[in-house]
Amino acid sequence: NEDRNLLLSHVLCEVTEDQEHPDEIVSHIQEWQKLGFRFVADDTIGTLAAQALGKEEPNFHTTQQLERIVGNFGIVKVDMSWAGHLLFLAHPSVATRPALRQEILSHARDEDEVYMAAGPSLRKLNIKHSALLEEFADWAKSMIAQGKKICIEMSVRQEDANCAFAL
């Protein structure tokens, strides 16, 4: 019993975004939950954000796709591309490129446009930063209202000018 409690207090089961969920996923999750297991939705991304990034492959964790099953998760994790490229403008791919980071911030601050690194230069995504922030805020408020914890898998620091702009 002690070993079981230790296991259940430290193990989270992630449901990933790269495969379609079977129709019975909710009942499967609920059966595991009856045994004490907790579940996490991995790499959630806003529908608008996924479109802005041009994600061609199926993603079964857009906020819209997750609506029918999100009630079964205690934690929802934010996709790195959503958080890094589109919201906080501080994706790790530009962490060591201060000139690009500054240019990304300038476009968002001055034009309300989102750009992301594409090799040595930037690519315009043709989406308003404010629209992406609004999508995230609406989703985050909904998750909080449902008692969910939100995990952003990157460092978000107020002393970082790009992150501070989004905050």
Coordinates of N, CA and C in Angstrom, one line a residue:
N1 N 0.8 -1.2 0.0 CA 0.0 0.0 0.0 C 0.9 1.3 0.0
E2 N 2.0 1.2 0.8 CA 2.9 2.4 0.8 C 3.5 2.6 -0.6
D3 N 4.0 1.5 -1.2 CA 4.6 1.6 -2.5 C 3.6 2.1 -3.6
R4 N 2.3 1.7 -3.5 CA 1.3 2.1 -4.4 C 1.0 3.6 -4.2
N5 N 0.9 4.0 -3.0 CA 0.7 5.5 -2.7 C 1.9 6.3 -3.2
L6 N 3.1 5.8 -3.0 CA 4.3 6.5 -3.5 C 4.2 6.7 -5.0
L7 N 3.9 5.6 -5.7 CA 3.7 5.6 -7.2 C 2.7 6.6 -7.6
L8 N 1.5 6.5 -7.0 CA 0.4 7.3 -7.5 C 0.7 8.8 -7.1
S9 N 1.5 9.1 -6.1 CA 1.7 10.5 -5.8 C 2.8 11.1 -6.7
H10 N 3.5 10.3 -7.4 CA 4.6 10.8 -8.2 C 4.5 10.5 -9.7
V11 N 3.5 9.8 -10.2 CA 3.4 9.4 -11.6 C 2.2 10.2 -12.2
L12 N 2.4 10.8 -13.3 CA 1.3 11.4 -14.1 C 1.3 10.7 -15.5
C13 N 0.2 10.5 -16.0 CA 0.1 9.9 -17.3 C -0.2 10.9 -18.3
E14 N 0.6 11.1 -19.3 CA 0.4 12.1 -20.4 C -0.3 11.5 -21.6
V15 N -1.3 12.2 -22.0 CA -2.0 11.9 -23.3 C -1.4 12.8 -24.3
T16 N -0.8 12.3 -25.4 CA -0.1 13.1 -26.4 C -1.0 13.5 -27.5
E17 N -0.5 14.5 -28.3 CA -1.3 15.1 -29.3 C -1.1 14.5 -30.7
D18 N -0.3 13.5 -30.8 CA 0.1 13.1 -32.2 C -0.8 11.9 -32.7
Q19 N -1.7 11.5 -31.9 CA -2.6 10.4 -32.5 C -4.1 10.7 -32.1
E20 N -5.0 10.3 -32.9 CA -6.4 10.5 -32.7 C -6.8 9.7 -31.5
H21 N -7.6 10.3 -30.7 CA -8.1 9.6 -29.5 C -9.2 8.7 -29.8
P22 N -9.2 7.5 -29.3 CA -10.3 6.6 -29.6 C -11.6 7.1 -29.0
D23 N -12.7 6.7 -29.5 CA -14.0 7.2 -29.0 C -14.2 6.9 -27.5
E24 N -13.6 5.8 -27.0 CA -13.7 5.4 -25.7 C -12.7 6.0 -24.7
I25 N -11.9 7.0 -25.2 CA -10.8 7.5 -24.4 C -11.2 8.0 -23.0
V26 N -12.4 8.6 -22.9 CA -12.9 9.1 -21.6 C -13.1 8.0 -20.7
S27 N -13.8 6.9 -21.1 CA -14.0 5.8 -20.2 C -12.7 5.1 -19.8
H28 N -11.7 5.0 -20.7 CA -10.4 4.4 -20.4 C -9.7 5.3 -19.3
I29 N -9.7 6.6 -19.5 CA -9.1 7.5 -18.5 C -9.7 7.3 -17.2
Q30 N -11.1 7.3 -17.2 CA -11.8 7.2 -15.9 C -11.5 5.9 -15.2
E31 N -11.3 4.8 -15.9 CA -11.0 3.5 -15.3 C -9.6 3.6 -14.6
W32 N -8.7 4.2 -15.3 CA -7.3 4.4 -14.7 C -7.4 5.4 -13.5
Q33 N -8.3 6.4 -13.6 CA -8.4 7.3 -12.5 C -9.0 6.6 -11.3
K34 N -9.9 5.7 -11.5 CA -10.4 4.9 -10.4 C -9.3 4.1 -9.6
L35 N -8.3 3.8 -10.3 CA -7.1 3.2 -9.7 C -6.2 4.2 -9.1
G36 N -6.5 5.5 -9.2 CA -5.6 6.5 -8.6 C -4.7 7.3 -9.5
F37 N -4.7 7.0 -10.8 CA -3.8 7.6 -11.7 C -4.3 9.0 -12.1
R38 N -3.4 9.9 -12.3 CA -3.7 11.3 -12.7 C -3.2 11.5 -14.2
F39 N -4.0 12.4 -14.9 CA -3.7 12.5 -16.3 C -3.4 14.0 -16.7
V40 N -2.5 14.1 -17.7 CA -2.0 15.4 -18.2 C -2.3 15.4 -19.7
A41 N -2.8 16.6 -20.2 CA -2.9 16.8 -21.6 C -1.6 17.4 -22.1
D42 N -0.9 16.8 -23.0 CA 0.4 17.3 -23.5 C 0.2 18.2 -24.7
D43 N 1.1 19.2 -24.7 CA 1.2 20.1 -25.9 C -0.1 20.6 -26.5
T44 N -0.9 21.3 -25.6 CA -2.1 21.9 -26.0 C -1.7 23.2 -26.8
I45 N -2.5 23.5 -27.9 CA -2.3 24.6 -28.7 C -3.6 25.2 -29.2
G46 N -3.7 26.5 -29.2 CA -4.9 27.2 -29.6 C -5.1 26.9 -31.1
T47 N -6.4 26.9 -31.5 CA -6.7 26.7 -32.9 C -6.2 27.7 -33.8
L48 N -6.3 29.0 -33.4 CA -5.7 30.1 -34.2 C -4.2 30.0 -34.2
A49 N -3.6 29.6 -33.1 CA -2.1 29.5 -33.1 C -1.7 28.4 -34.0
A50 N -2.4 27.2 -34.0 CA -2.0 26.1 -34.9 C -2.1 26.6 -36.4
Q51 N -3.1 27.3 -36.7 CA -3.3 27.9 -38.1 C -2.1 28.8 -38.4
A52 N -1.8 29.7 -37.5 CA -0.7 30.7 -37.7 C 0.6 30.0 -38.0
L53 N 0.9 28.9 -37.3 CA 2.1 28.2 -37.5 C 2.1 27.3 -38.7
G54 N 0.9 27.1 -39.3 CA 0.8 26.3 -40.5 C 1.0 24.8 -40.2
K55 N 0.6 24.4 -39.0 CA 0.8 23.0 -38.7 C -0.1 22.1 -39.6
E56 N 0.6 21.4 -40.5 CA -0.1 20.6 -41.4 C -0.5 19.2 -40.9
E57 N 0.3 18.6 -40.1 CA 0.0 17.3 -39.5 C -1.1 17.4 -38.6
P58 N -1.9 16.3 -38.4 CA -3.0 16.4 -37.5 C -2.5 16.7 -36.1
N59 N -3.1 17.5 -35.4 CA -2.8 17.8 -34.0 C -4.1 17.6 -33.2
F60 N -4.2 16.6 -32.3 CA -5.4 16.3 -31.6 C -5.5 17.0 -30.3
H61 N -4.6 18.0 -30.1 CA -4.7 18.7 -28.8 C -4.8 20.2 -29.1
T62 N -5.5 20.6 -30.1 CA -5.9 22.0 -30.2 C -6.9 22.2 -29.1
T63 N -7.1 23.4 -28.7 CA -8.1 23.7 -27.6 C -9.5 23.2 -28.0
Q64 N -9.8 23.3 -29.3 CA -11.1 22.9 -29.8 C -11.2 21.4 -29.8
Q65 N -10.2 20.6 -30.2 CA -10.2 19.2 -30.2 C -10.3 18.6 -28.8
L66 N -9.7 19.3 -27.8 CA -9.6 18.8 -26.4 C -10.9 19.0 -25.6
E67 N -11.8 19.9 -26.1 CA -13.0 20.2 -25.4 C -13.7 19.0 -24.8
R68 N -13.9 18.0 -25.6 CA -14.7 16.8 -25.1 C -14.0 16.0 -24.1
I69 N -12.7 16.1 -23.9 CA -12.0 15.3 -22.9 C -11.2 16.0 -21.9
V70 N -11.2 17.4 -22.0 CA -10.3 18.1 -21.0 C -10.8 18.0 -19.6
G71 N -12.0 17.7 -19.4 CA -12.5 17.5 -18.0 C -11.8 16.4 -17.2
N72 N -11.1 15.5 -18.0 CA -10.4 14.4 -17.3 C -8.9 14.6 -17.0
F73 N -8.5 15.8 -17.3 CA -7.1 16.2 -17.0 C -7.0 17.1 -15.8
G74 N -6.0 16.9 -15.0 CA -5.7 17.9 -13.9 C -4.8 19.0 -14.3
I75 N -3.9 18.6 -15.3 CA -2.9 19.5 -15.8 C -3.0 19.6 -17.3
V76 N -2.9 20.8 -17.9 CA -2.8 21.0 -19.3 C -1.5 21.7 -19.6
K77 N -0.7 21.1 -20.5 CA 0.6 21.6 -20.9 C 0.4 22.4 -22.1
V78 N 1.1 23.6 -22.2 CA 1.0 24.4 -23.3 C 2.2 24.1 -24.3
D79 N 1.8 23.9 -25.6 CA 2.7 23.6 -26.6 C 3.9 24.6 -26.7
M80 N 5.1 24.2 -26.8 CA 6.3 25.1 -26.8 C 6.2 26.1 -28.0
S81 N 5.7 25.7 -29.1 CA 5.6 26.7 -30.2 C 4.6 27.8 -29.9
W82 N 3.4 27.4 -29.3 CA 2.4 28.3 -28.9 C 3.0 29.3 -27.9
A83 N 3.6 28.8 -26.9 CA 4.2 29.7 -25.8 C 5.4 30.5 -26.3
G84 N 6.3 29.8 -26.9 CA 7.6 30.4 -27.3 C 7.6 31.3 -28.5
H85 N 7.0 30.9 -29.6 CA 7.0 31.7 -30.8 C 5.9 32.7 -30.8
L86 N 4.7 32.3 -30.3 CA 3.5 33.2 -30.5 C 3.1 34.0 -29.3
L87 N 3.3 33.6 -28.1 CA 2.9 34.3 -27.0 C 4.0 35.2 -26.3
F88 N 5.0 34.5 -25.8 CA 6.1 35.1 -25.1 C 7.2 35.6 -26.0
L89 N 7.2 35.2 -27.2 CA 8.2 35.7 -28.2 C 9.6 35.4 -27.8
A90 N 9.8 34.3 -27.1 CA 11.1 33.9 -26.6 C 11.3 32.4 -26.7
H91 N 11.0 31.9 -27.9 CA 11.3 30.5 -28.1 C 12.8 30.2 -27.9
P92 N 13.1 29.0 -27.4 CA 14.5 28.7 -27.2 C 15.4 28.7 -28.4
S93 N 14.7 28.6 -29.6 CA 15.5 28.7 -30.9 C 16.1 30.0 -31.1
V94 N 15.7 31.1 -30.4 CA 16.2 32.4 -30.5 C 16.9 32.9 -29.2
A95 N 17.1 32.0 -28.3 CA 17.6 32.3 -27.0 C 19.0 32.9 -27.1
T96 N 19.8 32.4 -28.0 CA 21.2 32.9 -28.2 C 21.4 33.9 -29.4
R97 N 20.3 34.4 -29.9 CA 20.3 35.3 -31.0 C 19.6 36.6 -30.6
P98 N 20.3 37.5 -29.8 CA 19.7 38.7 -29.3 C 19.1 39.6 -30.4
A99 N 19.8 39.7 -31.5 CA 19.3 40.7 -32.6 C 17.9 40.2 -33.1
L100 N 17.8 38.9 -33.3 CA 16.5 38.4 -33.8 C 15.4 38.5 -32.7
R101 N 15.8 38.2 -31.5 CA 14.8 38.4 -30.4 C 14.3 39.8 -30.3
Q102 N 15.2 40.8 -30.5 CA 14.8 42.2 -30.4 C 13.9 42.6 -31.6
E103 N 14.3 42.0 -32.8 CA 13.5 42.3 -34.0 C 12.0 41.7 -33.8
I104 N 12.0 40.5 -33.3 CA 10.7 39.8 -33.0 C 9.8 40.7 -32.1
L105 N 10.5 41.2 -31.0 CA 9.8 42.1 -30.0 C 9.3 43.4 -30.7
S106 N 10.2 44.0 -31.5 CA 9.8 45.2 -32.1 C 8.6 45.1 -33.1
H107 N 8.6 44.0 -33.8 CA 7.4 43.8 -34.7 C 6.1 43.6 -33.9
A108 N 6.2 42.9 -32.8 CA 5.0 42.7 -32.0 C 4.6 44.0 -31.3
R109 N 5.5 44.7 -30.7 CA 5.3 45.9 -30.0 C 4.8 47.1 -30.9
D110 N 5.5 47.2 -32.1 CA 5.2 48.4 -32.9 C 4.1 48.1 -34.0
E111 N 3.9 46.9 -34.4 CA 3.0 46.6 -35.5 C 1.9 45.5 -35.1
D112 N 2.0 45.0 -33.9 CA 1.1 43.9 -33.4 C 1.2 42.7 -34.4
E113 N 2.4 42.5 -34.9 CA 2.6 41.3 -35.8 C 3.6 40.3 -35.2
V114 N 3.4 39.1 -35.5 CA 4.2 38.0 -35.0 C 5.2 37.5 -36.1
Y115 N 6.4 37.5 -35.8 CA 7.5 36.9 -36.7 C 8.2 35.8 -35.9
M116 N 8.7 34.8 -36.6 CA 9.5 33.8 -36.0 C 10.7 33.5 -36.8
A117 N 11.7 32.9 -36.1 CA 12.9 32.6 -36.8 C 12.7 31.6 -37.9
A118 N 13.4 31.9 -39.0 CA 13.4 30.9 -40.1 C 14.8 30.9 -40.7
G119 N 15.6 30.1 -40.1 CA 17.0 30.1 -40.4 C 17.7 31.3 -39.8
P120 N 18.5 32.1 -40.6 CA 19.1 33.3 -40.1 C 18.3 34.5 -40.1
S121 N 17.1 34.4 -40.6 CA 16.2 35.6 -40.7 C 14.8 35.3 -40.0
L122 N 13.9 36.2 -40.3 CA 12.6 36.1 -39.7 C 11.5 35.9 -40.8
R123 N 10.4 35.2 -40.4 CA 9.3 34.9 -41.3 C 8.1 35.5 -40.6
K124 N 7.3 36.3 -41.3 CA 6.1 36.9 -40.8 C 5.0 35.9 -40.9
L125 N 4.2 35.8 -39.8 CA 3.2 34.8 -39.7 C 1.8 35.4 -40.1
N126 N 1.7 36.6 -40.4 CA 0.4 37.2 -40.8 C -0.7 37.0 -39.7
I127 N -0.4 37.2 -38.5 CA -1.3 37.1 -37.4 C -1.0 38.2 -36.4
K128 N -2.0 38.7 -35.8 CA -1.9 39.8 -34.7 C -1.5 39.1 -33.4
H129 N -0.4 39.7 -32.8 CA 0.0 39.2 -31.5 C -1.2 39.3 -30.5
S130 N -1.9 40.4 -30.5 CA -3.0 40.6 -29.6 C -4.1 39.6 -29.8
A131 N -4.3 39.1 -31.0 CA -5.3 38.0 -31.2 C -4.8 36.7 -30.6
L132 N -3.5 36.4 -30.7 CA -3.0 35.2 -30.1 C -3.0 35.3 -28.5
L133 N -2.7 36.5 -28.0 CA -2.8 36.6 -26.5 C -4.2 36.5 -26.0
E134 N -5.2 37.0 -26.8 CA -6.6 36.9 -26.4 C -7.0 35.5 -26.4
E135 N -6.6 34.7 -27.5 CA -7.0 33.3 -27.6 C -6.4 32.6 -26.4
F136 N -5.2 32.8 -26.0 CA -4.6 32.2 -24.9 C -5.3 32.5 -23.6
A137 N -5.5 33.8 -23.4 CA -6.1 34.3 -22.1 C -7.5 33.7 -22.0
D138 N -8.3 33.7 -23.0 CA -9.6 33.1 -22.9 C -9.5 31.6 -22.6
W139 N -8.6 30.9 -23.2 CA -8.5 29.5 -22.9 C -8.0 29.3 -21.5
A140 N -7.0 30.1 -21.1 CA -6.4 29.9 -19.7 C -7.4 30.2 -18.6
K141 N -8.2 31.2 -18.8 CA -9.3 31.5 -17.9 C -10.3 30.4 -17.8
S142 N -10.6 29.8 -18.9 CA -11.5 28.6 -18.9 C -10.9 27.5 -18.2
M143 N -9.6 27.2 -18.4 CA -9.0 26.1 -17.7 C -8.9 26.4 -16.2
I144 N -8.6 27.6 -15.8 CA -8.5 27.9 -14.4 C -9.9 27.8 -13.7
A145 N -11.0 28.2 -14.4 CA -12.3 28.1 -13.9 C -12.7 26.7 -13.7
Q146 N -12.1 25.8 -14.5 CA -12.4 24.3 -14.4 C -11.5 23.6 -13.4
G147 N -10.6 24.4 -12.7 CA -9.7 23.9 -11.7 C -8.5 23.2 -12.3
K148 N -8.2 23.5 -13.5 CA -7.0 22.9 -14.1 C -5.7 23.7 -13.8
K149 N -4.6 23.0 -13.7 CA -3.3 23.6 -13.6 C -2.8 23.7 -15.0
I150 N -2.1 24.8 -15.3 CA -1.5 25.0 -16.7 C 0.0 25.0 -16.5
C151 N 0.7 24.2 -17.3 CA 2.1 24.1 -17.3 C 2.7 24.7 -18.6
I152 N 3.5 25.7 -18.5 CA 4.2 26.2 -19.7 C 5.6 25.7 -19.6
E153 N 6.0 24.9 -20.6 CA 7.3 24.2 -20.6 C 8.4 25.1 -21.2
M154 N 8.6 26.3 -20.6 CA 9.7 27.1 -20.9 C 9.8 28.1 -19.8
S155 N 11.0 28.8 -19.8 CA 11.2 29.8 -18.8 C 10.5 31.1 -19.2
V156 N 9.7 31.6 -18.4 CA 9.0 32.9 -18.6 C 9.4 33.8 -17.5
R157 N 10.2 34.8 -17.9 CA 10.8 35.7 -16.8 C 10.4 37.1 -17.1
Q158 N 10.0 37.9 -16.1 CA 9.6 39.3 -16.3 C 10.8 40.1 -16.7
E159 N 12.0 39.7 -16.3 CA 13.2 40.6 -16.7 C 13.6 40.3 -18.2
D160 N 13.0 39.4 -18.8 CA 13.1 39.2 -20.3 C 12.2 40.1 -21.0
A161 N 12.7 41.0 -21.8 CA 11.8 42.0 -22.4 C 10.7 41.4 -23.3
N162 N 11.0 40.3 -24.0 CA 10.0 39.7 -24.8 C 8.9 39.1 -24.0
C163 N 9.3 38.4 -22.9 CA 8.3 37.8 -22.1 C 7.5 38.9 -21.4
A164 N 8.1 39.9 -20.9 CA 7.5 41.0 -20.2 C 6.4 41.7 -21.1
F165 N 6.7 41.8 -22.4 CA 5.8 42.4 -23.3 C 4.5 41.6 -23.3
A166 N 4.6 40.3 -23.3 CA 3.3 39.5 -23.3 C 2.6 39.5 -22.0
L167 N 3.4 39.6 -20.9 CA 2.8 39.6 -19.6 C 2.1 40.9 -19.4

